[in-house]
Each structure stands twice: as C-alpha cells, then as structure tokens.
C-alpha cells in the first residue's frame, strides 16, 4: 500500500490538499476552511482525478456545515445547500463529485440539527471505502496480467487522483508487487501533463521504474510490440459501458484494437453512472485555451492561433476489453453486464 504521501487530509477542523499544480517540483499543502474556496480549488485543479474530487467535496460539505451551523441565524440549511450546488458545478464530467454530494445530502437529511459529526463520519467513510475499492481492484486487474507483460498507463490515476493507492495505477502497483511487470510506460498527457508530472512522480516515489512517452508515440509503441496492455481509469462509465476519461483515451483504445493490445479500464462503482444511457450524453468539460497555447505560463503557440481543449473524450464500450470495479471484472462490458452492478 502506497503511504508515502496523502493528497487529501482532514485535520481537526480544516481540509488540507496537496497542490497538484505545483508537483513534481514543489510539495506544498493548501489549507481550506470553507466550501467555496474548495470549489475553486477543484475547478483550478489543486486537486483532480474523479474519486479525489468526490472525496474532497464530501469534506467540503463538513466545512460548510461547521461554518454555517456555528453562525447565528436559522438559514444554515439554505447556505449549506448553496455551497453544495457550488461544489457540484466545479467540474462537470466526473460523476464521483455529484455521487459524493448526494451521499452527503442523504446523511444531512438524516442528521437533524447537529449534523457536523455525522457528516464528518460520512466523508471519512467515503474516503476509506475508495481506498478499499482501489486495493481490491488492484488485485483483480493484476490477476489479468501475465508475467513479463508491459503496460502503458495514461493521465494520473494514482493516490493523487483517488483516496489512495489508485485505480489504473493501483493495478500497476499490484502487478509490480506481484513481480509480473516487465516495463511501465506512461503517456505525458497533454496539455496538463498529468502523466509526466504526477504519474511519473508517484511511481518514482514507490521505486517503480517508469518510462515516459509523448502521447503521439503510443501507436508506434504498440506496433513495436512493446506493450500488451493499456490501463486507464475513468471519470464516468455510462450504462452501456462507454468510458469517459482523459482526452486521448479514445485514440489509445482505437490503436489498441488495431494492434491487438488489451484495453483495461479500472474504476470504482462510484464512477459507474447507470442513469446515463450512453457516453455521448455526458457533459464534456472544455478548459481554457491557454492550457494548450502556453507551457508553464509561457506562450508556445504562434500568436493568433486558437485552441480547442476538451478535457475528456468518450471511448465506445466496444473498444474496452475489461472493466474492473471492486465488484469484479467485466469482460467486454455492455449494457446487460453493467445492469448487474445495480443490484449486486
Ligand atoms: O482532468 P483530471 O486530471 O481530473 O482527469 C483525471 C482523469 O481523467 C483520470 O484518468 C480519471 O479521473 C480516473 S482517475 C482515478
């Protein structure tokens, strides 16, 4: 179990987040005492990754309850609700954010007039359950991998993106610990460079050797038969098995199918949205043009050029070989197989 750092920490009455915009060069925690500041931090990518933003939002509801319940006046529930709506709107694509807020709202409804401790317990439960799910998925995913296989992972899906251990990176951790992996490749993940900055940092902290590739080297890597697996996380999995994940995942899945490389998607049940019929209906976050036009605040694109910067894309279910959740492995996911997740 990776324990070298914790990206999300609850300390007494405040929330501390490892500022992922500053990694890998600077390890600095920012401290938060109110929910609107946390919503801004989620939007600005201080914390990112689908499960991590859900867990963060859950703790932000505790901050909101602390602040508004303590203040004079009978409208604290209304203010808390406003904070919840602000948090929900911070990023639109990952379903974990809304999922966690709905859980907190159910807890609030049952908690009466002194909700803070009940909400804190619920946020901690959400956090711990995510770590447990990741360790479980790590084992399921690693079981699929043959000794001597090499893998390509994408974006950052590790302890930084989750409550701990990671989804796709949890599988990499488990498979590495089992002595199965030959090489681990990571895609840089333009434009925000989650792979180069964050995944490479996490893996080196764990002494797992990592080789970075530019995103446009992936198909050639496959053609050279250097990887047997692409392993990614998801920001949302629709009811028909479509996978919404970091922009670039779709082209990896297309290249995988062409080259006979297996595509494994690793996501907890909190990422599976059975109320979303298919992936094309999921709102895709558009981020600032500057993320593409600039690097570290320095313009790199020709002056006058514009950018199109969707943060996520949709991989059709038919391109996914395995979907791993904490409930087990689904081979060739489809609507019928995913429906079973509703009742297990
Ligand atoms: O924009 P980000 O960095 O929040 O995107 C994160 C991803 O796309 C991850 O691959 C996804 O959240 C799965 S991680 C557990």
XYZ file of C-alpha atoms and ligand atoms in Angstrom:
359
model
C 0.000 0.000 0.000
C 1.445 3.358 -1.032
C 1.764 5.518 2.052
C 4.473 7.966 1.126
C 2.017 10.829 0.831
C -1.661 11.649 1.231
C -3.192 14.110 -1.221
C -6.306 14.820 0.885
C -6.005 15.274 4.657
C -8.639 16.168 7.232
C -7.007 17.805 10.222
C -9.285 18.700 13.151
C -11.481 21.282 11.509
C -9.778 22.077 8.217
C -9.066 20.354 4.930
C -5.536 20.172 3.531
C -4.894 19.460 -0.140
C -1.560 18.721 -1.767
C -1.369 21.346 -4.526
C -1.096 19.205 -7.683
C -0.415 22.260 -9.845
C 2.995 22.579 -8.175
C 4.099 18.942 -8.484
C 6.572 17.414 -9.044
C 8.912 20.266 -8.111
C 7.173 21.609 -5.020
C 5.255 19.612 -2.406
C 3.010 22.094 -0.683
C -0.323 21.680 1.107
C -3.018 24.355 0.952
C -5.422 24.651 3.868
C -9.164 25.235 3.432
C -11.782 26.343 5.938
C -14.807 26.959 3.710
C -16.584 25.216 0.850
C -16.488 27.955 -1.830
C -12.673 28.016 -1.607
C -12.655 24.228 -2.046
C -14.954 24.515 -5.093
C -12.470 26.955 -6.635
C -9.592 24.583 -5.809
C -11.404 21.726 -7.580
C -12.054 23.905 -10.631
C -8.437 25.094 -10.698
C -7.006 21.545 -10.356
C -5.363 21.918 -6.941
C -6.980 18.504 -6.541
C -8.077 16.442 -9.545
C -8.986 12.918 -10.567
C -12.571 11.665 -10.362
C -12.602 9.926 -6.946
C -10.346 12.566 -5.350
C -12.675 15.421 -6.245
C -15.646 13.458 -4.856
C -13.856 12.858 -1.540
C -12.722 16.489 -1.396
C -16.272 17.722 -1.983
C -17.536 15.465 0.817
C -15.089 17.072 3.280
C -16.087 20.499 1.918
C -19.681 19.789 2.973
C -18.361 19.239 6.507
C -16.587 22.615 6.317
C -19.819 24.214 5.153
C -21.843 22.659 7.981
C -19.235 23.751 10.562
C -19.254 27.305 9.287
C -22.979 27.857 8.791
C -24.266 25.841 11.761
C -21.994 27.802 14.093
C -23.140 31.165 12.724
C -26.231 32.797 14.130
C -29.439 32.604 12.095
C -31.857 29.896 11.109
C -30.971 29.730 7.398
C -27.938 27.472 7.762
C -29.512 24.676 5.700
C -30.098 27.085 2.814
C -26.461 28.258 2.925
C -25.229 24.705 3.065
C -27.351 23.875 0.042
C -25.854 26.814 -1.861
C -22.371 25.509 -1.071
C -23.331 22.023 -2.260
C -24.586 23.440 -5.556
C -21.393 25.423 -5.992
C -19.289 22.317 -5.363
C -21.361 20.247 -7.803
C -20.763 22.807 -10.550
C -16.981 22.935 -10.064
C -16.261 20.283 -12.724
C -18.967 18.694 -14.883
C -17.647 15.388 -16.219
C -16.578 13.130 -13.338
C -19.705 11.659 -11.777
C -17.977 10.986 -8.428
C -18.413 14.637 -7.477
C -22.218 14.531 -7.667
C -22.288 10.979 -6.274
C -20.392 12.031 -3.126
C -22.500 15.160 -2.673
C -25.704 13.116 -2.930
C -24.401 10.806 -0.204
C -23.604 13.791 1.989
C -27.063 15.225 1.354
C -28.730 11.967 2.420
C -26.592 11.979 5.573
C -27.531 15.607 6.245
C -31.227 14.845 5.873
C -30.960 12.104 8.495
C -28.720 14.015 10.901
C -31.079 16.552 12.476
C -29.915 19.918 13.817
C -26.355 18.990 14.854
C -25.045 17.402 11.668
C -21.292 18.107 11.753
C -20.033 14.910 13.358
C -22.358 12.700 11.279
C -21.195 14.457 8.100
C -17.541 14.072 9.063
C -18.022 10.357 9.697
C -19.724 10.000 6.296
C -16.897 11.870 4.498
C -14.336 9.615 6.206
C -16.361 6.542 5.179
C -16.412 7.716 1.542
C -12.648 8.278 1.715
C -11.823 4.890 3.278
C -14.232 2.983 1.001
C -12.427 4.431 -2.019
C -9.048 3.215 -0.755
C -10.508 -0.244 -0.034
C -12.077 -0.405 -3.519
C -8.757 0.540 -5.113
C -6.789 -2.146 -3.297
C -9.438 -4.666 -4.306
C -9.407 -3.544 -7.970
C -5.620 -3.625 -7.934
C -5.764 -7.341 -7.196
C -8.477 -8.081 -9.778
C -6.640 -6.184 -12.501
C -3.224 -7.658 -11.680
C -4.697 -11.168 -11.959
C -5.449 -10.478 -15.645
C -1.827 -9.621 -16.431
C 0.685 -12.274 -17.482
C 4.184 -12.385 -16.041
C 6.541 -10.406 -18.273
C 3.824 -8.148 -19.739
C 4.449 -4.437 -20.186
C 1.803 -1.772 -19.742
C 1.057 1.753 -20.858
C -0.936 3.918 -18.474
C -2.357 7.355 -19.101
C -3.176 10.527 -17.190
C -2.796 10.135 -13.425
C -4.944 7.567 -11.677
C -2.915 7.005 -8.522
C -3.007 8.167 -4.904
C -3.189 11.745 -6.162
C -6.364 11.074 -8.149
C -8.153 8.958 -5.535
C -8.429 8.407 -1.782
C -5.197 6.407 -2.039
C -3.483 3.580 -3.973
C -5.217 4.420 -7.248
C -7.414 2.830 -9.889
C -5.361 2.007 -13.012
C -2.197 2.874 -11.097
C -3.399 0.593 -8.303
C -3.379 -2.262 -10.842
C 0.134 -1.223 -11.882
C 1.195 -1.182 -8.204
C -0.316 -4.608 -7.514
C 1.067 -6.172 -10.705
C 4.509 -4.707 -9.974
C 4.415 -6.012 -6.397
C 3.498 -9.455 -7.768
C 6.618 -9.357 -9.953
C 4.560 -9.534 -13.145
C 5.560 -6.371 -14.980
C 8.420 -6.007 -17.378
C 8.081 -2.280 -18.121
C 5.693 0.508 -17.167
C 5.189 3.237 -19.758
C 3.258 6.438 -19.016
C 1.848 8.879 -21.541
C 2.720 12.512 -20.856
C -0.967 13.503 -21.146
C -1.013 16.878 -22.819
C -1.950 19.571 -22.101
C -1.868 19.367 -18.304
C 0.854 16.681 -18.243
C -0.723 14.513 -15.533
C 1.406 11.605 -16.771
C 4.748 13.396 -16.925
C 4.324 15.399 -13.735
C 2.135 13.260 -11.480
C 2.219 9.589 -12.539
C 5.983 9.668 -13.026
C 6.333 11.326 -9.596
C 4.120 8.750 -7.854
C 5.843 5.775 -9.456
C 9.327 7.042 -8.674
C 8.255 7.632 -5.043
C 7.342 3.921 -4.959
C 10.564 2.872 -6.721
C 8.628 1.555 -9.725
C 10.678 2.345 -12.845
C 8.657 4.383 -15.329
C 9.348 5.289 -18.948
C 7.562 8.346 -20.320
C 6.385 8.597 -23.910
C 4.934 11.531 -25.762
C 1.237 10.937 -26.358
C 1.823 10.645 -30.092
C 4.307 7.767 -29.607
C 1.646 5.370 -28.292
C 0.584 3.699 -31.566
C 4.215 3.155 -32.572
C 4.952 1.649 -29.131
C 2.138 -0.835 -29.805
C 3.294 -1.538 -33.348
C 6.731 -2.347 -31.907
C 5.001 -4.856 -29.580
C 6.452 -3.157 -26.536
C 3.183 -3.223 -24.536
C 0.477 -5.836 -24.062
C -1.885 -3.586 -22.059
C -3.216 -0.064 -21.910
C -4.650 0.523 -18.420
C -6.647 3.666 -17.664
C -9.123 4.983 -15.136
C -12.440 6.662 -15.914
C -14.259 9.823 -14.973
C -17.591 8.214 -15.744
C -18.753 4.895 -17.148
C -22.179 5.082 -18.809
C -24.835 2.372 -18.532
C -23.883 0.895 -21.910
C -20.195 0.636 -20.893
C -18.928 3.723 -22.743
C -15.948 5.175 -20.884
C -15.457 8.898 -20.408
C -11.857 9.603 -19.485
C -8.970 11.991 -20.062
C -8.768 13.326 -23.604
C -6.597 10.921 -25.590
C -8.014 7.730 -24.057
C -10.229 7.138 -27.099
C -7.333 7.247 -29.551
C -5.388 4.842 -27.319
C -8.353 2.423 -27.373
C -8.594 2.635 -31.178
C -4.857 1.959 -31.501
C -5.116 -0.930 -29.005
C -7.791 -2.683 -31.061
C -5.762 -2.256 -34.251
C -2.649 -3.773 -32.673
C -4.258 -6.477 -30.519
C -3.251 -4.711 -27.294
C -5.742 -5.216 -24.439
C -7.583 -2.193 -23.049
C -8.344 -2.354 -19.306
C -10.433 0.345 -17.606
C -10.325 0.439 -13.809
C -12.999 2.419 -11.965
C -14.855 2.119 -8.666
C -18.646 1.726 -8.592
C -18.895 5.409 -7.653
C -17.690 6.193 -11.200
C -20.321 3.997 -12.879
C -23.369 6.077 -13.786
C -26.185 3.672 -14.577
C -28.563 6.605 -15.032
C -26.535 7.869 -18.005
C -27.650 5.818 -21.030
C -24.500 6.308 -23.103
C -21.257 8.239 -23.156
C -22.172 10.769 -25.814
C -24.698 12.374 -23.441
C -22.110 13.121 -20.750
C -21.139 16.805 -20.468
C -17.519 17.183 -21.538
C -15.591 19.895 -19.746
C -13.979 22.459 -22.036
C -10.944 24.016 -20.423
C -9.051 27.237 -21.101
C -7.283 27.659 -24.443
C -4.224 28.814 -22.515
C -3.598 25.221 -21.323
C -2.792 24.334 -24.955
C -1.311 27.597 -26.170
C 1.061 28.021 -23.215
C 3.506 25.909 -21.255
C 4.285 26.916 -17.652
C 2.812 30.336 -18.331
C 4.943 30.894 -21.447
C 3.218 31.137 -24.833
C 4.457 28.392 -27.169
C 1.878 28.601 -29.980
C 2.118 31.083 -32.817
C 0.476 34.347 -31.941
C -3.095 34.435 -33.252
C -3.597 30.633 -33.071
C -6.659 29.426 -31.171
C -7.068 26.139 -29.297
C -9.837 23.568 -28.789
C -9.344 21.992 -25.370
C -11.875 19.327 -24.334
C -10.616 17.725 -21.108
C -12.215 14.308 -21.723
C -13.336 12.017 -24.527
C -15.703 9.072 -24.968
C -14.386 5.572 -25.647
C -17.148 3.340 -27.024
C -17.747 0.248 -24.881
C -16.896 -1.979 -27.833
C -13.248 -0.907 -27.582
C -12.933 -1.861 -23.907
C -11.714 -5.415 -23.230
C -12.056 -5.361 -19.427
C -13.838 -3.105 -16.965
C -12.553 -3.677 -13.433
C -14.614 -2.475 -10.454
C -14.464 -3.531 -6.805
C -17.312 -5.929 -7.650
C -15.094 -7.862 -10.065
C -14.006 -7.977 -13.702
C -16.443 -7.454 -16.580
C -15.099 -8.733 -19.887
C -16.367 -6.887 -22.981
C -18.665 -4.577 -20.954
C -22.121 -3.846 -22.329
C -25.485 -2.607 -21.086
C -26.658 -6.022 -19.897
C -23.483 -6.829 -17.971
C -23.359 -3.385 -16.365
C -27.001 -3.566 -15.269
C -25.977 -6.335 -12.858
C -23.922 -3.746 -10.930
C -27.170 -2.039 -9.854
C -28.278 -4.999 -7.804
C -25.107 -6.667 -6.562
O -8.632 16.398 -15.504
P -8.252 15.381 -14.460
O -6.791 15.358 -14.162
O -9.123 15.478 -13.235
O -8.589 13.998 -15.154
C -8.386 12.810 -14.439
C -8.619 11.616 -15.276
O -9.064 11.700 -16.394
C -8.356 10.301 -14.647
O -7.866 9.407 -15.599
C -9.670 9.795 -14.077
O -10.158 10.702 -13.153
C -9.568 8.469 -13.455
S -8.532 8.558 -12.055
C -8.956 7.726 -10.832
